[in-house]
PDB file of C-alpha atoms in Angstrom:
ATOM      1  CA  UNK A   1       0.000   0.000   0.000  1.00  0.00           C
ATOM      2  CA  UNK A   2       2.417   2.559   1.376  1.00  0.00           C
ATOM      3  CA  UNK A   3       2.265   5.481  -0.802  1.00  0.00           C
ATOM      4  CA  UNK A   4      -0.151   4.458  -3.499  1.00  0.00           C
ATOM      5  CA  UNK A   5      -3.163   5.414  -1.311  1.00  0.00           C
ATOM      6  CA  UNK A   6      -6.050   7.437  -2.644  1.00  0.00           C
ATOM      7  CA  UNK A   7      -7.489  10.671  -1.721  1.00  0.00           C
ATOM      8  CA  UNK A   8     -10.989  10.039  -0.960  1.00  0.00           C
ATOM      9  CA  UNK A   9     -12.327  13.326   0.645  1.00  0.00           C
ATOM     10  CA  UNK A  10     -14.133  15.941  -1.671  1.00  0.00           C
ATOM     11  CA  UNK A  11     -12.952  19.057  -0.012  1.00  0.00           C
ATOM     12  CA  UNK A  12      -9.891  20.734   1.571  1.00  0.00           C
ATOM     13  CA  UNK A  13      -9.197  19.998   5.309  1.00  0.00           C
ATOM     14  CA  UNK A  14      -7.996  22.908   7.215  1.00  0.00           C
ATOM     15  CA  UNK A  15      -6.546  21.948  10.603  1.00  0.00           C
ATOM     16  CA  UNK A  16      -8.471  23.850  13.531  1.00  0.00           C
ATOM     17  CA  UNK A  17      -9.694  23.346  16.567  1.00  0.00           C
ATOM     18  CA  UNK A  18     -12.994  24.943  16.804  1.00  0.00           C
ATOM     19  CA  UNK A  19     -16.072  23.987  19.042  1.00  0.00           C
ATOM     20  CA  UNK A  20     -18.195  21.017  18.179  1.00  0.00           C
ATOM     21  CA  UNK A  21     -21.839  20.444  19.063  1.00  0.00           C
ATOM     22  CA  UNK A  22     -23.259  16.844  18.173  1.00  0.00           C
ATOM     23  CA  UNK A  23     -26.369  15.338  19.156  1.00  0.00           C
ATOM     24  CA  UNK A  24     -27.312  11.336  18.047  1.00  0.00           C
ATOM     25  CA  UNK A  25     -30.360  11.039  15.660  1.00  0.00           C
ATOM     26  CA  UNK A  26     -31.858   7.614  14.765  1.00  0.00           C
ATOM     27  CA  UNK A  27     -32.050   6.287  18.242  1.00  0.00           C
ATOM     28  CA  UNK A  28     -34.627   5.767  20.537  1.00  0.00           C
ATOM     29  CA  UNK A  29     -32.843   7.585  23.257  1.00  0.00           C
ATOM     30  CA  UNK A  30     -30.176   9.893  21.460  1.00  0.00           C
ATOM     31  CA  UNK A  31     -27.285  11.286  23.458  1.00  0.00           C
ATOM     32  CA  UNK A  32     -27.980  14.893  24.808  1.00  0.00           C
ATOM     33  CA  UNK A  33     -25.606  17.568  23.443  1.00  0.00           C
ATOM     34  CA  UNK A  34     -22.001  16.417  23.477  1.00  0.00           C
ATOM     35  CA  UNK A  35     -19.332  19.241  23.371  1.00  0.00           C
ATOM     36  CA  UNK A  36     -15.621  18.178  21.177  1.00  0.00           C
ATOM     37  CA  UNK A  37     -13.222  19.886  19.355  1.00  0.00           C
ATOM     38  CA  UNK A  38     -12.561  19.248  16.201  1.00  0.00           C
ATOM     39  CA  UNK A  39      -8.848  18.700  14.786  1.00  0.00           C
ATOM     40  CA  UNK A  40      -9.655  19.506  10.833  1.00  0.00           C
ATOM     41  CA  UNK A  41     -12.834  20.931   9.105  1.00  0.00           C
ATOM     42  CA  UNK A  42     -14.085  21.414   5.527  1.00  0.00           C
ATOM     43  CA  UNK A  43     -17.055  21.894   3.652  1.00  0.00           C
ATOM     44  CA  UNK A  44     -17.663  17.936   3.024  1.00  0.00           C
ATOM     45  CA  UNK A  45     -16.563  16.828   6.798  1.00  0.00           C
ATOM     46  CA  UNK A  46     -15.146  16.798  10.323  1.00  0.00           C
ATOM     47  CA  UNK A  47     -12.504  14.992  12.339  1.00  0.00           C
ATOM     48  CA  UNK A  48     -12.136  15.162  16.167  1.00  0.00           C
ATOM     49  CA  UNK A  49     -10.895  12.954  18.182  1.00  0.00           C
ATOM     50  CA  UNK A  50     -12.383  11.345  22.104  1.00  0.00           C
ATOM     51  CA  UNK A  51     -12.517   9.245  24.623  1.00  0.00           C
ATOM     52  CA  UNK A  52     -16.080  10.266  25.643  1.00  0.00           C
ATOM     53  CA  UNK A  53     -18.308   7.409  25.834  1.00  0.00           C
ATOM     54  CA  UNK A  54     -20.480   5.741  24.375  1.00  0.00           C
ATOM     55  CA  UNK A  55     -18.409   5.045  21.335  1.00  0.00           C
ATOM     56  CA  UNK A  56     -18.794   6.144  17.885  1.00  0.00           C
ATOM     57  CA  UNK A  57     -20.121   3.343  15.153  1.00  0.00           C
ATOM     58  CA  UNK A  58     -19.999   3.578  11.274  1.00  0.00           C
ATOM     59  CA  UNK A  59     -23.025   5.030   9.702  1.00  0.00           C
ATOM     60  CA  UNK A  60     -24.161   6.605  13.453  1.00  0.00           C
ATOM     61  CA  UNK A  61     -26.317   9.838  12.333  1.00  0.00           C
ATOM     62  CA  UNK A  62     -25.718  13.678  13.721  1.00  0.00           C
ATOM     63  CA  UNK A  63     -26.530  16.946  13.812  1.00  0.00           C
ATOM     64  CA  UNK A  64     -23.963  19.455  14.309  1.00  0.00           C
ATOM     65  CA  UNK A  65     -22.858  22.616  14.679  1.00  0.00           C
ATOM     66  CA  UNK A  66     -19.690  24.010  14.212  1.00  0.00           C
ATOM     67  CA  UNK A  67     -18.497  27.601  14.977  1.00  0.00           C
ATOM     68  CA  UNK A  68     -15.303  28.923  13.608  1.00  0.00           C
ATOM     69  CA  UNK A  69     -13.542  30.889  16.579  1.00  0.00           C
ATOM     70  CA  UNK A  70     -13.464  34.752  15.599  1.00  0.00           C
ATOM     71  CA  UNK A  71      -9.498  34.841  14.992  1.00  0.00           C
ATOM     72  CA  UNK A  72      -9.740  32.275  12.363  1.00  0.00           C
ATOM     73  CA  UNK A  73     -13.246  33.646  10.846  1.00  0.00           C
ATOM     74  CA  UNK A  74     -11.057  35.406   7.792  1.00  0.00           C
ATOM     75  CA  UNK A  75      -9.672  32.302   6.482  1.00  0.00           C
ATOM     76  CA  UNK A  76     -13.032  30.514   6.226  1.00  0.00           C
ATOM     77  CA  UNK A  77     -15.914  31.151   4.026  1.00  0.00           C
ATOM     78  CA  UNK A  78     -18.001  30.411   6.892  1.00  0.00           C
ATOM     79  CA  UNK A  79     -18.339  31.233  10.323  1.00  0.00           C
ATOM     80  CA  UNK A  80     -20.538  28.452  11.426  1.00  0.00           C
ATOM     81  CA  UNK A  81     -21.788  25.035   9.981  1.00  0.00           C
ATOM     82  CA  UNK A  82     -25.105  23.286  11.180  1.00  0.00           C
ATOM     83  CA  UNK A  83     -26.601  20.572  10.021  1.00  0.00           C
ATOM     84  CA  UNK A  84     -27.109  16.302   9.516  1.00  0.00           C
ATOM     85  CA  UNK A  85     -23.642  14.139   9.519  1.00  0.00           C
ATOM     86  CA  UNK A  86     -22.921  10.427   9.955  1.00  0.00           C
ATOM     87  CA  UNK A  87     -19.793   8.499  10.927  1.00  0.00           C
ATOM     88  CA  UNK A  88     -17.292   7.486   8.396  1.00  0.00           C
ATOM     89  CA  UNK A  89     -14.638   6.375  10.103  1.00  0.00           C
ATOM     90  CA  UNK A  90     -13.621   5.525  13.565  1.00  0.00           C
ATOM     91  CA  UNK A  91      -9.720   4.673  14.298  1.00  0.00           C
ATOM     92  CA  UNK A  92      -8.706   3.558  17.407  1.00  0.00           C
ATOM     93  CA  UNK A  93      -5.518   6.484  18.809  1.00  0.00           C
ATOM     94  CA  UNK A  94      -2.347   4.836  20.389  1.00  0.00           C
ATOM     95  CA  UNK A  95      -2.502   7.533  22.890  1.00  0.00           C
ATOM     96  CA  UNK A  96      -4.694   7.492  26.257  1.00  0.00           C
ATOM     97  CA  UNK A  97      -7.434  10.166  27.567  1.00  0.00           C
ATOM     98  CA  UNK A  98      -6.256  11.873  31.207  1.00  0.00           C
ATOM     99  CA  UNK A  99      -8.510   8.981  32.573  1.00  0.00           C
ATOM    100  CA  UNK A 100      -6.265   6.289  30.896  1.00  0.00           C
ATOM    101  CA  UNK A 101      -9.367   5.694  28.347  1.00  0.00           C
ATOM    102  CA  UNK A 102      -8.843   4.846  25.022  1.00  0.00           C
ATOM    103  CA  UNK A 103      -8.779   7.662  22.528  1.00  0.00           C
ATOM    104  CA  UNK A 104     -10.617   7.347  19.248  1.00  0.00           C
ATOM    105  CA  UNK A 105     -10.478   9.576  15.917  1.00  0.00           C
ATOM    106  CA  UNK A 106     -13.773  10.092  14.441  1.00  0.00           C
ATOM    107  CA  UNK A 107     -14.221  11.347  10.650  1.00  0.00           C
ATOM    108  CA  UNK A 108     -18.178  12.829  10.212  1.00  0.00           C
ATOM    109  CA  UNK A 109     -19.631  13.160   6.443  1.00  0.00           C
ATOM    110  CA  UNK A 110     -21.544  15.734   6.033  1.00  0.00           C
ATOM    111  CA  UNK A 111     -25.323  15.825   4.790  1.00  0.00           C
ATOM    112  CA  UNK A 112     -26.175  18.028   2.122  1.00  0.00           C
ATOM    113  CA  UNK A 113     -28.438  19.912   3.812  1.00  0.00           C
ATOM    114  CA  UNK A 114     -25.647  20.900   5.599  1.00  0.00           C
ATOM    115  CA  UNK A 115     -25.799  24.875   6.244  1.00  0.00           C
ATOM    116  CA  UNK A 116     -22.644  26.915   6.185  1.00  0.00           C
ATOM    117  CA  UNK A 117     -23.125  30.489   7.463  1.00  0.00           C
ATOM    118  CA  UNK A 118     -21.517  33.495   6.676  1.00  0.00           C
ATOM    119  CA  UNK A 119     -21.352  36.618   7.967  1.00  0.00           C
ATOM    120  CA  UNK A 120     -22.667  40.040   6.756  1.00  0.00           C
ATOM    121  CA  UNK A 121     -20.212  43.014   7.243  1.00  0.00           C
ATOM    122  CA  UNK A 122     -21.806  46.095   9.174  1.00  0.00           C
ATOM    123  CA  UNK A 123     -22.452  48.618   6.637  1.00  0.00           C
ATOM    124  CA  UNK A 124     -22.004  52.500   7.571  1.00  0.00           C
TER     125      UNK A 124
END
């Protein structure tokens, strides 16, 4: 394999860590609001990384919301992102949470009725 891998995502990660807001959809009782930070961001998906519990599964469904922190706001397009994601990859970390947990890396697609807001300029 080594380096004959192929690129698979359909937009440009940036690495930031910006606040993440997920809550479980699909379940019969889905997780309250769950705060991370996310690692890299684009338009087409997130990665963050956790050793929260429950764990993440393949195909889990989201909402989100994403806000990019005000001193990185003029090298996005977007100040905030909101909307439906699902699990694409989970990878088990070699390193351990502060609590000697294991530490996972999630990768979120997101829907297309994701929402990626901008902000107006004050005019005057």
């Amino acid at each position: 394999m080594g380096g004959d891998s192929v690129e698979r995502r359909r937009g440009r990660r940036v690495e930031l860590g910006a606040p993440l807001v997920i809550r479980s959809l699909g379940q019969e009782a889905p997780r309250s609001f769950e705060e991370q930070t996310t690692t890299n961001i684009s338009l087409a998906g997130i990665y963050f990384e956790t050793d929260d519990e429950p764990p993440y599964a393949i195909n889990d469904a989201f909402m989100i919301s994403v806000a990019i922190p005000e001193s990185q706001r003029r090298d996005f397009p977007f100040t905030r992102l909101a909307g439906p994601g699902r699990v694409v990859r989970v990878t088990t970390l070699p390193s351990r949470g502060p609590e000697g947990k294991a530490r996972v890396g999630v990768a979120l697609e997101l829907g297309a009725n994701t929402t990626a807001y901008t902000a107006t300029p004050p005019r005057g």
